[in-house]
Coordinates of C-alpha atoms in Angstrom, one line a residue:
Chain Y
M1 CA -8.3 -37.4 13.6
A2 CA -7.6 -34.1 14.9
T3 CA -4.1 -33.1 16.5
V4 CA -4.8 -32.5 19.9
I5 CA -3.2 -29.7 21.2
D6 CA -2.1 -30.7 24.6
G7 CA -2.2 -27.1 27.1
K8 CA -0.8 -28.2 30.5
A9 CA 2.2 -29.7 28.6
V10 CA 2.7 -26.1 26.3
A11 CA 2.5 -24.4 29.8
Q12 CA 4.7 -26.5 31.4
T13 CA 7.6 -25.9 29.1
I14 CA 6.8 -22.5 28.7
R15 CA 7.0 -21.8 32.4
S16 CA 10.7 -23.8 32.6
E17 CA 11.7 -21.1 30.2
I18 CA 10.1 -18.2 32.6
A19 CA 12.0 -20.1 36.0
E20 CA 15.3 -20.5 33.9
E21 CA 14.8 -16.5 33.1
V22 CA 13.7 -15.6 36.4
R23 CA 16.7 -17.2 37.8
A24 CA 19.1 -15.5 35.2
L25 CA 17.2 -11.7 36.5
S26 CA 17.9 -12.9 39.8
Q27 CA 21.7 -13.0 38.9
K28 CA 22.5 -10.1 37.2
Y29 CA 20.2 -7.9 39.1
G30 CA 19.9 -10.0 42.9
K31 CA 16.1 -9.7 42.8
V32 CA 13.5 -11.3 41.8
P33 CA 10.3 -10.4 39.6
G34 CA 7.2 -9.4 42.1
L35 CA 3.9 -9.5 41.5
A36 CA 0.9 -8.1 43.3
V37 CA -2.1 -10.1 43.9
V38 CA -5.2 -7.9 45.4
I39 CA -8.8 -9.8 46.1
V40 CA -11.7 -8.3 47.2
G41 CA -14.2 -10.1 48.9
N42 CA -14.4 -14.0 49.6
R43 CA -15.9 -15.3 45.8
K44 CA -14.8 -19.0 45.9
D45 CA -14.2 -18.7 41.9
S46 CA -11.7 -16.0 42.8
Q47 CA -9.9 -17.4 45.4
S48 CA -9.6 -20.1 43.3
Y49 CA -8.3 -18.2 40.7
V50 CA -5.4 -16.3 43.1
G51 CA -4.4 -18.9 45.2
M52 CA -3.6 -20.8 41.2
K53 CA -1.5 -17.4 40.4
R54 CA 0.2 -17.3 44.1
K55 CA 0.9 -21.1 43.9
A56 CA 2.6 -20.6 40.6
C57 CA 4.6 -18.0 41.1
A58 CA 6.1 -19.6 43.7
E59 CA 7.3 -22.4 41.8
L60 CA 8.4 -20.5 39.1
G61 CA 10.4 -17.8 41.4
I62 CA 8.6 -15.1 41.2
K63 CA 7.6 -13.5 44.6
S64 CA 3.9 -12.6 44.9
F65 CA 2.6 -10.3 47.4
D66 CA -0.9 -11.0 48.9
I67 CA -3.1 -7.9 49.3
D68 CA -7.1 -9.7 50.5
L69 CA -9.0 -7.1 51.1
P70 CA -12.7 -6.7 52.7
E71 CA -15.7 -7.0 50.5
Q72 CA -17.0 -3.8 52.5
V73 CA -13.3 -2.1 51.0
S74 CA -14.3 1.5 49.6
E75 CA -13.3 2.3 45.9
S76 CA -11.1 5.2 46.8
D77 CA -9.7 2.8 49.2
L78 CA -9.2 -0.1 46.6
I79 CA -7.7 2.9 44.2
K80 CA -5.1 4.0 47.0
Q81 CA -4.2 0.6 47.6
V82 CA -3.3 0.3 43.8
H83 CA -1.5 4.3 43.5
Q84 CA 1.1 2.9 46.3
L85 CA 1.7 -0.8 44.5
N86 CA 2.1 1.7 41.6
V87 CA 4.9 3.8 43.3
N88 CA 6.2 1.0 45.4
P89 CA 9.9 -0.2 43.5
D90 CA 12.1 -2.1 45.9
V91 CA 10.6 -4.7 48.6
H92 CA 12.4 -7.2 51.1
V93 CA 10.5 -10.3 51.1
C94 CA 12.4 -12.6 53.8
G95 CA 15.4 -11.4 53.4
K96 CA 15.3 -11.7 49.4
K97 CA 15.1 -8.5 47.4
C98 CA 12.4 -8.7 45.1
M99 CA 11.3 -5.5 42.9
Q100 CA 6.9 -5.1 42.9
S101 CA 7.0 -4.7 39.0
G102 CA 3.7 -6.4 38.7
I103 CA -0.3 -6.0 39.3
L104 CA -2.8 -7.7 39.2
V105 CA -6.5 -6.8 40.4
Q106 CA -8.9 -10.5 40.7
L107 CA -11.8 -9.9 38.5
P108 CA -15.4 -9.4 39.5
L109 CA -15.1 -6.5 41.7
P110 CA -17.6 -6.0 44.1
K111 CA -20.3 -4.2 42.3
H112 CA -20.2 -0.8 44.4
I113 CA -16.7 -0.8 42.5
N114 CA -16.3 0.7 39.6
E115 CA -14.2 -2.0 37.4
E116 CA -12.9 0.3 34.3
K117 CA -12.3 3.3 37.0
V118 CA -10.0 0.7 39.2
L119 CA -8.1 -0.7 36.4
S120 CA -7.1 2.4 34.7
E121 CA -5.9 3.8 38.2
I122 CA -2.9 0.4 37.5
S123 CA 0.4 1.9 36.5
L124 CA 0.8 1.4 32.6
E125 CA 4.1 -0.4 33.1
K126 CA 2.5 -2.9 35.7
D127 CA -0.8 -4.0 34.1
V128 CA 0.1 -7.8 33.6
D129 CA -3.6 -8.1 32.7
G130 CA -3.0 -6.1 29.8
F131 CA -6.8 -4.4 30.3
H132 CA -6.0 -1.3 30.7
P133 CA -7.6 0.8 27.9
L134 CA -4.3 2.1 26.5
N135 CA -2.7 -0.9 26.2
I136 CA -6.0 -2.1 24.4
G137 CA -5.7 0.7 22.3
K138 CA -2.2 -0.3 21.3
L139 CA -3.2 -3.6 20.6
A140 CA -5.8 -2.2 18.2
M141 CA -4.1 0.1 16.5
K142 CA -1.5 -0.2 13.7
D143 CA 2.7 -0.2 14.3
R144 CA 2.1 0.6 18.1
D145 CA 2.6 -1.6 20.6
P146 CA 0.9 -2.3 24.4
L147 CA 3.0 -3.2 27.0
F148 CA 1.1 -6.4 27.8
L149 CA -0.7 -9.1 25.8
P150 CA -4.1 -9.5 27.8
C151 CA -3.7 -13.0 28.9
T152 CA -6.2 -15.7 27.3
P153 CA -6.1 -13.9 24.0
K154 CA -2.1 -14.3 24.1
A155 CA -2.5 -17.7 25.0
C156 CA -4.5 -18.9 21.9
I157 CA -2.0 -17.5 19.9
E158 CA 0.9 -19.5 22.1
L159 CA -0.6 -22.4 21.7
L160 CA -1.5 -21.8 17.9
S161 CA 2.2 -21.4 17.2
R162 CA 3.8 -23.7 19.2
S163 CA 1.7 -26.4 17.2
G164 CA 3.1 -24.9 14.3
V165 CA -0.6 -23.0 12.8
S166 CA 0.5 -20.4 10.6
I167 CA -1.6 -17.4 11.0
K168 CA -0.5 -15.0 8.1
G169 CA -3.1 -14.2 5.4
K170 CA -5.7 -17.4 7.1
K171 CA -9.2 -17.0 7.3
A172 CA -9.9 -16.9 11.5
V173 CA -13.0 -16.6 13.1
V174 CA -13.6 -15.2 16.7
V175 CA -16.5 -16.4 18.0
G176 CA -17.8 -14.4 21.5
R177 CA -16.3 -10.2 21.8
S178 CA -15.4 -9.9 24.9
N179 CA -13.1 -7.3 26.1
I180 CA -10.8 -10.1 28.6
V181 CA -10.7 -12.5 25.5
G182 CA -12.7 -12.4 22.0
L183 CA -12.4 -8.5 21.1
P184 CA -8.4 -8.3 21.8
A185 CA -7.8 -12.1 20.5
S186 CA -9.4 -10.6 17.2
L187 CA -7.2 -7.9 17.7
L188 CA -4.0 -9.7 18.0
L189 CA -5.5 -12.1 15.0
L190 CA -5.2 -9.0 12.5
K191 CA -1.9 -8.3 13.8
A192 CA -0.4 -11.6 12.9
D193 CA -2.1 -10.6 9.5
A194 CA -5.2 -13.1 9.5
T195 CA -8.2 -12.0 7.5
V196 CA -10.1 -11.8 11.0
T197 CA -14.5 -12.0 10.9
I198 CA -16.0 -11.2 14.8
V199 CA -19.0 -13.5 15.0
H200 CA -21.3 -12.6 18.3
S201 CA -24.9 -13.1 20.2
R202 CA -26.2 -10.7 16.9
T203 CA -24.7 -12.9 14.3
T204 CA -27.0 -14.2 12.1
Q205 CA -26.2 -18.1 10.7
P206 CA -22.6 -18.3 12.6
E207 CA -22.3 -21.8 11.3
S208 CA -21.9 -20.7 8.0
I209 CA -19.4 -18.0 9.0
I210 CA -17.4 -20.4 11.4
R211 CA -17.1 -23.1 8.2
E212 CA -15.0 -20.9 6.6
A213 CA -12.3 -20.5 8.8
D214 CA -8.9 -21.7 9.1
I215 CA -8.8 -20.7 12.3
V216 CA -11.5 -20.9 15.2
I217 CA -11.0 -19.3 18.2
A218 CA -14.3 -19.8 20.5
A219 CA -15.1 -18.1 23.6
A220 CA -18.7 -17.2 23.5
G221 CA -19.2 -18.9 27.1
Q222 CA -22.7 -21.4 25.3
P223 CA -21.7 -25.0 26.5
M224 CA -20.8 -26.7 23.2
M225 CA -22.6 -24.5 20.6
I226 CA -20.0 -25.3 18.1
K227 CA -20.5 -28.6 16.3
G228 CA -18.2 -30.8 14.3
S229 CA -20.5 -30.0 11.4
W230 CA -19.3 -26.7 11.4
I231 CA -15.9 -26.6 11.8
K232 CA -14.0 -27.0 8.1
P233 CA -11.9 -29.7 7.5
G234 CA -8.3 -29.4 8.9
A235 CA -9.0 -26.1 10.8
A236 CA -7.2 -25.3 13.9
V237 CA -9.8 -25.3 16.4
I238 CA -9.1 -23.4 20.0
D239 CA -11.5 -24.0 22.5
V240 CA -11.8 -21.1 25.6
G241 CA -15.4 -21.8 27.1
T242 CA -15.1 -23.3 29.8
N243 CA -18.8 -24.1 31.2
A244 CA -20.0 -26.1 33.8
V245 CA -22.6 -28.3 32.7
D246 CA -24.8 -31.3 34.8
D247 CA -23.3 -34.8 35.2
P248 CA -25.1 -37.1 38.1
T249 CA -22.5 -39.4 36.9
K250 CA -19.7 -37.5 38.7
K251 CA -19.8 -36.9 42.0
S252 CA -19.3 -33.2 42.0
G253 CA -22.9 -33.5 40.0
Y254 CA -21.0 -31.4 36.6
R255 CA -18.4 -31.6 34.5
L256 CA -16.3 -28.9 32.6
V257 CA -17.4 -29.0 28.8
G258 CA -16.1 -25.8 25.7
D259 CA -18.0 -23.9 23.1
V260 CA -17.4 -26.4 20.6
D261 CA -18.6 -30.1 20.9
F262 CA -14.9 -31.6 21.2
E263 CA -15.9 -35.5 20.5
E264 CA -17.2 -34.1 16.8
A265 CA -15.4 -31.6 15.9
S266 CA -11.9 -33.7 17.2
K267 CA -13.1 -35.9 13.8
V268 CA -13.0 -33.3 11.5
A269 CA -10.5 -30.3 12.8
G270 CA -6.7 -30.7 12.1
W271 CA -6.2 -29.2 15.9
I272 CA -8.2 -28.7 18.2
T273 CA -7.8 -27.6 22.4
P274 CA -10.0 -30.1 25.0
V275 CA -11.5 -28.9 27.7
P276 CA -10.2 -29.4 30.5
G277 CA -6.2 -29.1 29.9
G278 CA -6.3 -26.8 26.4
V279 CA -6.4 -22.8 27.2
G280 CA -6.5 -23.1 30.7
P281 CA -3.6 -24.1 31.9
M282 CA -1.4 -21.5 29.8
T283 CA -3.6 -18.2 31.1
V284 CA -2.3 -18.3 34.1
T285 CA 1.3 -19.1 32.1
M286 CA 0.8 -15.9 30.4
L287 CA 0.7 -13.7 33.1
L288 CA 4.4 -15.4 34.8
H289 CA 5.3 -14.6 31.4
N290 CA 4.2 -10.8 31.3
T291 CA 5.0 -10.5 35.0
L292 CA 8.4 -11.8 33.4
E293 CA 8.6 -8.9 30.8
G294 CA 7.4 -6.2 33.0
A295 CA 10.1 -7.3 35.2
K296 CA 12.7 -7.6 32.7
R297 CA 11.4 -3.7 31.7
C298 CA 11.0 -2.5 35.2
F299 CA 14.8 -3.9 36.6
E300 CA 16.3 -2.7 33.4
K301 CA 14.7 1.0 33.8
N302 CA 15.8 1.1 37.7
H303 CA 19.3 -0.6 37.2
Chain D
M1 CA -29.2 0.4 -10.0
A2 CA -28.3 1.6 -7.1
T3 CA -29.2 4.7 -5.1
V4 CA -26.5 7.3 -5.0
I5 CA -25.6 8.5 -1.8
D6 CA -25.2 12.2 -1.7
G7 CA -22.3 13.2 0.8
K8 CA -23.0 16.5 -0.4
A9 CA -26.9 17.2 0.6
V10 CA -26.1 15.2 4.3
A11 CA -23.0 17.2 5.1
Q12 CA -24.7 20.3 3.8
T13 CA -28.1 19.1 6.0
I14 CA -26.0 18.4 9.0
R15 CA -24.4 21.5 8.7
S16 CA -27.5 23.2 9.5
E17 CA -27.8 21.1 12.4
I18 CA -24.3 22.3 13.7
A19 CA -25.1 26.2 13.1
E20 CA -28.6 25.6 15.3
E21 CA -26.8 24.3 17.8
V22 CA -23.9 26.9 17.5
R23 CA -26.2 29.6 18.0
A24 CA -27.9 27.9 21.0
L25 CA -24.8 27.5 23.1
S26 CA -24.0 31.1 22.6
Q27 CA -26.9 32.4 23.5
K28 CA -26.8 29.9 26.9
Y29 CA -23.5 30.7 27.4
G30 CA -22.5 34.0 25.8
K31 CA -19.8 32.2 24.2
V32 CA -18.8 30.1 20.7
P33 CA -16.6 26.6 20.9
G34 CA -13.2 27.6 19.4
L35 CA -11.0 24.6 17.4
A36 CA -7.3 25.5 17.2
V37 CA -6.1 23.8 14.5
V38 CA -2.1 23.3 14.2
I39 CA -0.1 22.9 11.2
V40 CA 3.5 22.2 10.6
G41 CA 4.7 23.3 7.6
N42 CA 4.2 24.0 4.4
R43 CA 2.7 21.0 2.8
K44 CA 0.2 21.7 -0.4
D45 CA -2.1 18.9 0.6
S46 CA -2.3 19.5 4.3
Q47 CA -2.4 23.7 3.9
S48 CA -5.7 22.6 1.5
Y49 CA -7.4 20.3 4.0
V50 CA -6.7 23.1 7.1
G51 CA -8.2 25.7 4.9
M52 CA -11.1 23.9 4.2
K53 CA -11.6 22.9 8.4
R54 CA -11.1 26.7 9.2
K55 CA -13.7 27.6 6.4
A56 CA -16.2 25.1 7.8
C57 CA -15.7 26.5 10.7
A58 CA -16.2 29.8 10.3
E59 CA -19.9 28.8 8.2
L60 CA -20.6 27.2 11.7
G61 CA -19.8 29.9 13.7
I62 CA -17.6 28.2 15.1
K63 CA -13.7 30.0 16.1
S64 CA -10.7 28.5 14.5
F65 CA -7.6 29.4 16.0
D66 CA -4.7 29.3 13.5
I67 CA -1.4 27.9 15.3
D68 CA 1.0 27.9 11.7
L69 CA 4.1 26.6 12.8
P70 CA 7.5 26.1 10.8
E71 CA 8.6 22.7 9.4
Q72 CA 12.0 23.3 11.9
V73 CA 9.8 23.5 15.3
S74 CA 11.2 20.8 17.4
E75 CA 9.6 17.7 19.0
S76 CA 8.9 19.4 22.0
D77 CA 8.4 22.8 20.9
L78 CA 5.5 21.5 19.4
I79 CA 4.2 19.6 22.4
K80 CA 4.6 22.7 24.4
Q81 CA 2.2 24.0 22.2
V82 CA 0.1 21.3 23.2
H83 CA -0.4 21.4 26.3
Q84 CA -0.8 25.5 26.3
L85 CA -3.8 24.7 23.9
N86 CA -5.0 21.7 26.8
V87 CA -5.1 23.8 29.6
N88 CA -6.6 27.7 27.4
P89 CA -9.6 27.5 28.5
D90 CA -11.7 30.6 27.6
V91 CA -10.6 33.3 25.1
H92 CA -11.6 36.7 23.0
V93 CA -11.6 37.1 19.7
C94 CA -12.7 40.0 18.4
G95 CA -14.4 41.0 21.1
K96 CA -16.6 37.3 20.9
K97 CA -15.7 35.1 23.8
C98 CA -15.4 32.0 22.9
M99 CA -13.5 28.4 24.3
Q100 CA -10.8 26.9 22.7
S101 CA -12.9 22.9 23.5
G102 CA -11.0 21.9 20.5
I103 CA -7.5 20.5 19.1
L104 CA -6.5 19.6 15.8
V105 CA -3.0 18.5 14.5
Q106 CA -3.0 18.4 11.0
L107 CA -1.0 15.1 10.1
P108 CA 1.2 13.7 8.9
L109 CA 4.3 16.0 10.7
P110 CA 7.6 16.0 9.4
K111 CA 9.6 13.5 9.6
H112 CA 11.7 14.4 12.7
I113 CA 8.6 14.5 14.4
N114 CA 6.9 11.3 16.4
E115 CA 3.1 11.6 15.6
E116 CA 2.2 9.2 18.2
K117 CA 4.2 10.9 21.2
V118 CA 2.1 14.4 20.2
L119 CA -1.6 12.9 19.5
S120 CA -0.5 11.3 22.7
E121 CA -0.2 14.9 24.4
I122 CA -3.6 15.8 23.0
S123 CA -6.2 16.6 25.9
L124 CA -8.4 13.5 25.9
E125 CA -11.5 15.9 26.6
K126 CA -10.5 18.6 23.4
D127 CA -9.3 15.5 20.8
V128 CA -11.6 15.7 18.3
D129 CA -10.0 13.9 15.9
G130 CA -10.5 10.8 17.9
F131 CA -6.9 9.8 17.4
H132 CA -5.8 9.6 20.8
P133 CA -4.5 5.5 21.5
L134 CA -7.1 5.8 24.8
N135 CA -9.9 7.0 22.7
I136 CA -8.7 3.9 20.0
G137 CA -9.2 1.7 23.7
K138 CA -12.4 3.0 24.3
L139 CA -14.1 2.4 21.0
A140 CA -12.7 -1.2 21.0
M141 CA -14.0 -2.6 24.2
K142 CA -17.3 -3.7 24.9
D143 CA -19.5 -1.5 27.2
R144 CA -16.9 1.8 26.8
D145 CA -17.7 4.9 25.0
P146 CA -14.9 7.3 23.4
L147 CA -15.3 11.1 23.8
F148 CA -14.7 11.3 20.4
L149 CA -15.0 9.2 17.2
P150 CA -12.6 9.5 14.6
C151 CA -14.2 11.5 11.6
T152 CA -14.0 8.9 8.8
P153 CA -15.4 6.1 10.2
K154 CA -18.0 8.3 12.1
A155 CA -18.6 9.6 8.5
C156 CA -19.4 6.3 6.9
I157 CA -22.0 5.6 10.0
E158 CA -23.6 8.4 9.6
L159 CA -24.2 7.8 5.8
L160 CA -25.6 4.9 6.5
S161 CA -27.8 5.9 9.0
R162 CA -29.0 8.7 6.9
S163 CA -29.5 6.4 4.2
G164 CA -32.3 4.4 6.3
V165 CA -29.4 1.3 6.3
S166 CA -29.7 -1.0 9.6
I167 CA -26.2 -2.4 10.4
K168 CA -27.7 -4.4 13.2
G169 CA -26.8 -8.6 11.8
K170 CA -25.4 -7.4 8.9
K171 CA -22.4 -8.8 7.2
A172 CA -20.6 -5.6 7.0
V173 CA -16.2 -6.0 4.8
V174 CA -13.9 -3.8 5.9
V175 CA -11.5 -3.2 3.5
G176 CA -8.3 -2.0 4.7
R177 CA -7.2 -2.1 7.9
S178 CA -5.3 2.1 9.0
N179 CA -5.8 3.4 12.1
I180 CA -7.6 6.3 10.2
V181 CA -10.6 4.7 8.7
G182 CA -10.2 1.1 8.6
L183 CA -9.8 0.0 11.9
P184 CA -11.9 2.2 13.9
A185 CA -14.6 1.5 11.2
S186 CA -14.8 -1.8 11.6
L187 CA -14.5 -1.6 15.5
L188 CA -17.7 1.3 15.2
L189 CA -19.3 -1.4 13.1
L190 CA -19.2 -4.3 15.3
K191 CA -20.5 -1.9 18.3
A192 CA -23.7 -1.5 16.2
D193 CA -23.7 -5.0 15.9
A194 CA -22.3 -6.1 12.8
T195 CA -20.5 -9.5 11.8
V196 CA -17.2 -8.0 10.9
T197 CA -14.7 -9.0 8.8
I198 CA -11.5 -7.1 8.6
V199 CA -9.9 -7.6 4.4
H200 CA -6.5 -6.2 4.1
S201 CA -3.3 -6.3 1.9
R202 CA -2.6 -9.9 2.9
T203 CA -6.4 -11.2 2.5
T204 CA -6.1 -13.7 0.3
Q205 CA -9.5 -13.9 -2.5
P206 CA -10.3 -10.8 -1.0
E207 CA -13.5 -11.2 -3.6
S208 CA -15.0 -13.7 -1.9
I209 CA -15.1 -12.6 1.4
I210 CA -16.9 -9.3 -0.3
R211 CA -19.2 -10.6 -2.0
E212 CA -20.6 -11.6 1.1
A213 CA -21.1 -8.5 2.5
D214 CA -24.6 -7.1 3.3
I215 CA -22.1 -3.9 4.0
V216 CA -18.8 -2.4 2.1
I217 CA -16.6 0.1 3.6
A218 CA -13.7 0.8 1.4
A219 CA -10.7 2.2 2.1
A220 CA -7.9 0.5 1.0
G221 CA -6.5 3.2 -1.0
Q222 CA -6.5 1.0 -4.4
P223 CA -8.4 2.7 -7.1
M224 CA -10.3 0.5 -8.4
M225 CA -9.9 -2.0 -7.2
I226 CA -13.7 -3.6 -6.0
K227 CA -15.0 -4.6 -9.6
G228 CA -19.2 -5.0 -10.2
S229 CA -18.6 -8.7 -9.9
W230 CA -16.7 -8.0 -6.3
I231 CA -20.5 -6.9 -4.7
K232 CA -23.4 -8.5 -3.4
P233 CA -27.1 -7.5 -5.1
G234 CA -28.7 -5.0 -3.2
A235 CA -25.3 -3.8 -0.9
A236 CA -24.2 -0.4 1.0
V237 CA -21.1 0.8 -0.4
I238 CA -19.0 3.8 1.1
D239 CA -16.3 4.3 -0.6
V240 CA -13.5 6.2 1.2
G241 CA -11.3 6.3 -1.3
T242 CA -9.5 8.6 -2.8
N243 CA -7.0 8.5 -5.7
A244 CA -5.8 10.8 -8.1
V245 CA -5.3 8.9 -12.0
D246 CA -3.8 10.4 -15.1
D247 CA -6.8 11.4 -17.1
P248 CA -5.0 13.0 -20.2
T249 CA -9.2 14.4 -21.0
K250 CA -8.7 16.8 -17.8
K251 CA -6.9 20.1 -17.9
S252 CA -5.1 19.1 -14.7
G253 CA -4.1 15.8 -16.2
Y254 CA -5.9 13.4 -13.3
R255 CA -9.4 13.3 -12.2
L256 CA -10.1 11.6 -8.8
V257 CA -11.4 7.3 -8.3
G258 CA -12.6 5.9 -5.6
D259 CA -11.1 1.9 -4.5
V260 CA -14.5 1.3 -6.2
D261 CA -15.3 1.0 -10.0
F262 CA -18.1 3.1 -9.3
E263 CA -19.3 2.5 -13.3
E264 CA -19.4 -1.4 -12.6
A265 CA -20.3 -1.4 -9.0
S266 CA -23.8 1.0 -8.9
K267 CA -25.5 -1.1 -11.4
V268 CA -25.2 -4.1 -9.0
A269 CA -25.1 -2.0 -5.7
G270 CA -28.6 -1.5 -3.4
W271 CA -26.4 1.6 -1.8
I272 CA -23.7 3.6 -3.4
T273 CA -21.2 6.7 -2.4
P274 CA -19.1 8.6 -5.5
V275 CA -16.0 9.7 -5.5
P276 CA -16.3 12.5 -4.4
G277 CA -19.0 13.6 -3.6
G278 CA -19.7 11.5 -1.4
V279 CA -17.3 10.5 2.4
G280 CA -15.2 13.4 1.9
P281 CA -17.5 16.0 2.3
M282 CA -18.8 14.1 5.2
T283 CA -15.5 13.9 7.0
V284 CA -15.2 17.4 7.3
T285 CA -18.1 17.9 8.4
M286 CA -17.5 15.0 11.6
L287 CA -14.6 17.1 13.0
L288 CA -17.6 19.8 13.1
H289 CA -19.6 18.1 14.9
N290 CA -17.1 16.6 17.2
T291 CA -15.8 19.7 17.5
L292 CA -19.9 21.1 18.8
E293 CA -19.7 17.9 20.6
G294 CA -16.9 18.6 22.8
A295 CA -18.0 22.3 23.6
K296 CA -20.8 21.1 25.0
R297 CA -19.5 18.7 27.3
C298 CA -16.2 21.5 27.8
F299 CA -19.1 24.5 28.9
E300 CA -21.7 22.7 30.4
K301 CA -18.5 21.9 32.9
N302 CA -16.9 25.0 33.6
H303 CA -20.3 26.5 33.6

């Protein structure tokens, strides 16, 4: 039976470490990190994500700024807002000194706004989501380092390393090639010296490729696509999928499942993350970690 | 026996196509594309590459500008030069109107100059080498397109497609992960819907992975590392390696070999590129193609 990686517990450990560092920063510089969280419109899921992020900031002593814009906001007004946040260095909130050192624009944006354009306008030094193409370029390139790693891929690597799974020289397979998870995860694994294969919707016989992997990162968005028989005995399986499937036995009428068939795979794998409670709680934690890292650079520079 | 892909012949065909387009541009706009070729110092190999590039430009009706800087030039002076080339739109040379629409800085630069910094200063619109990290980021990301593709990876894809080798859904293995060839080649193959594995110096048992590949791009810089027995029968093998090995039977005392053992592999593969005469002649041709593409955008914009 696989060791089930407890994402909640790992996230809690890291959050304590971050809170400690925020306290140290506050003592040294007399101010705390600030994260501007921009949300456009009233999407229920986006509001729930943003709420989680703001709550997590508050718990760790990071000040979050709420910028709530209406659904109809124009692209140019949103970009103007981003530019203001880019230059905004020191702010006072409730008598507390704070430096707004990170900017997060919650995705997706309404259809009339070009996401790519907006994300490219965020100052590299404040791009805590790590989605700026220049950041991704540096992530891809050898001997270059991005200022921020995208949160979910960073969470996957952190879960592996904190579970004692070594990456160097291992065969890693990433299932999915999204800009947010699959692609940057494969670049991170490559930087960590894994031999990386990227499997996607056009791959024929993905099972035969996945079966060779010492490390599997599943980010395809396909409920329980990866069966137990697809897993190499002893492999480490990180399941990024969060899919709602009908379940009449639940009050809500649905339950969340990953891209991996957990029941089957946990009998074969060496390590596995559950859904929920695996990568999920780690992703917001990595955002907080990025915010802390950005703040440290920002405080140092403006000291 | 494999079909030997004649890189020289393919390059010649593409060069004729480019020359035709340059003539058409000249008729339409009354000016020709211009490529600024910057070389620092006296490295023999760099001078020989630059000479080839300048000669190829002249043959196709593209005007190349020679910017030869001394070995001791300071980083800031080199960057100043790049900035001047960035803004320089129209120039008159020998009574001919020309738009300097591309900039190439020959690598490597002397040790006292930060290559990364210099390359990042080249205007994206003129970055015909495609090495700007923002270009690489867009190459990596789904649904985004870089303005220029790096020349050698572009040459590999072009050789495959002009030989009738389809990429979509195929298993591709790239051997090597350099910023100039291996990494961008794997990103290009991924964009073309191959299932891509990147093999490198930390990979254990590369032969077993390469043996699964329908397409192999060898860019490891290891003379004849890839044996015939490593190749899947019928695979397409693109050999980017150009390694000098001792050969007392030659007047020069050496000969050039690829990363693939051509004699062995050509008995197994479906397609194979020779060294020399495979990827080599294509790389400069792709630079010329990038220069043409950049010029088209530049002429259109400034029309």
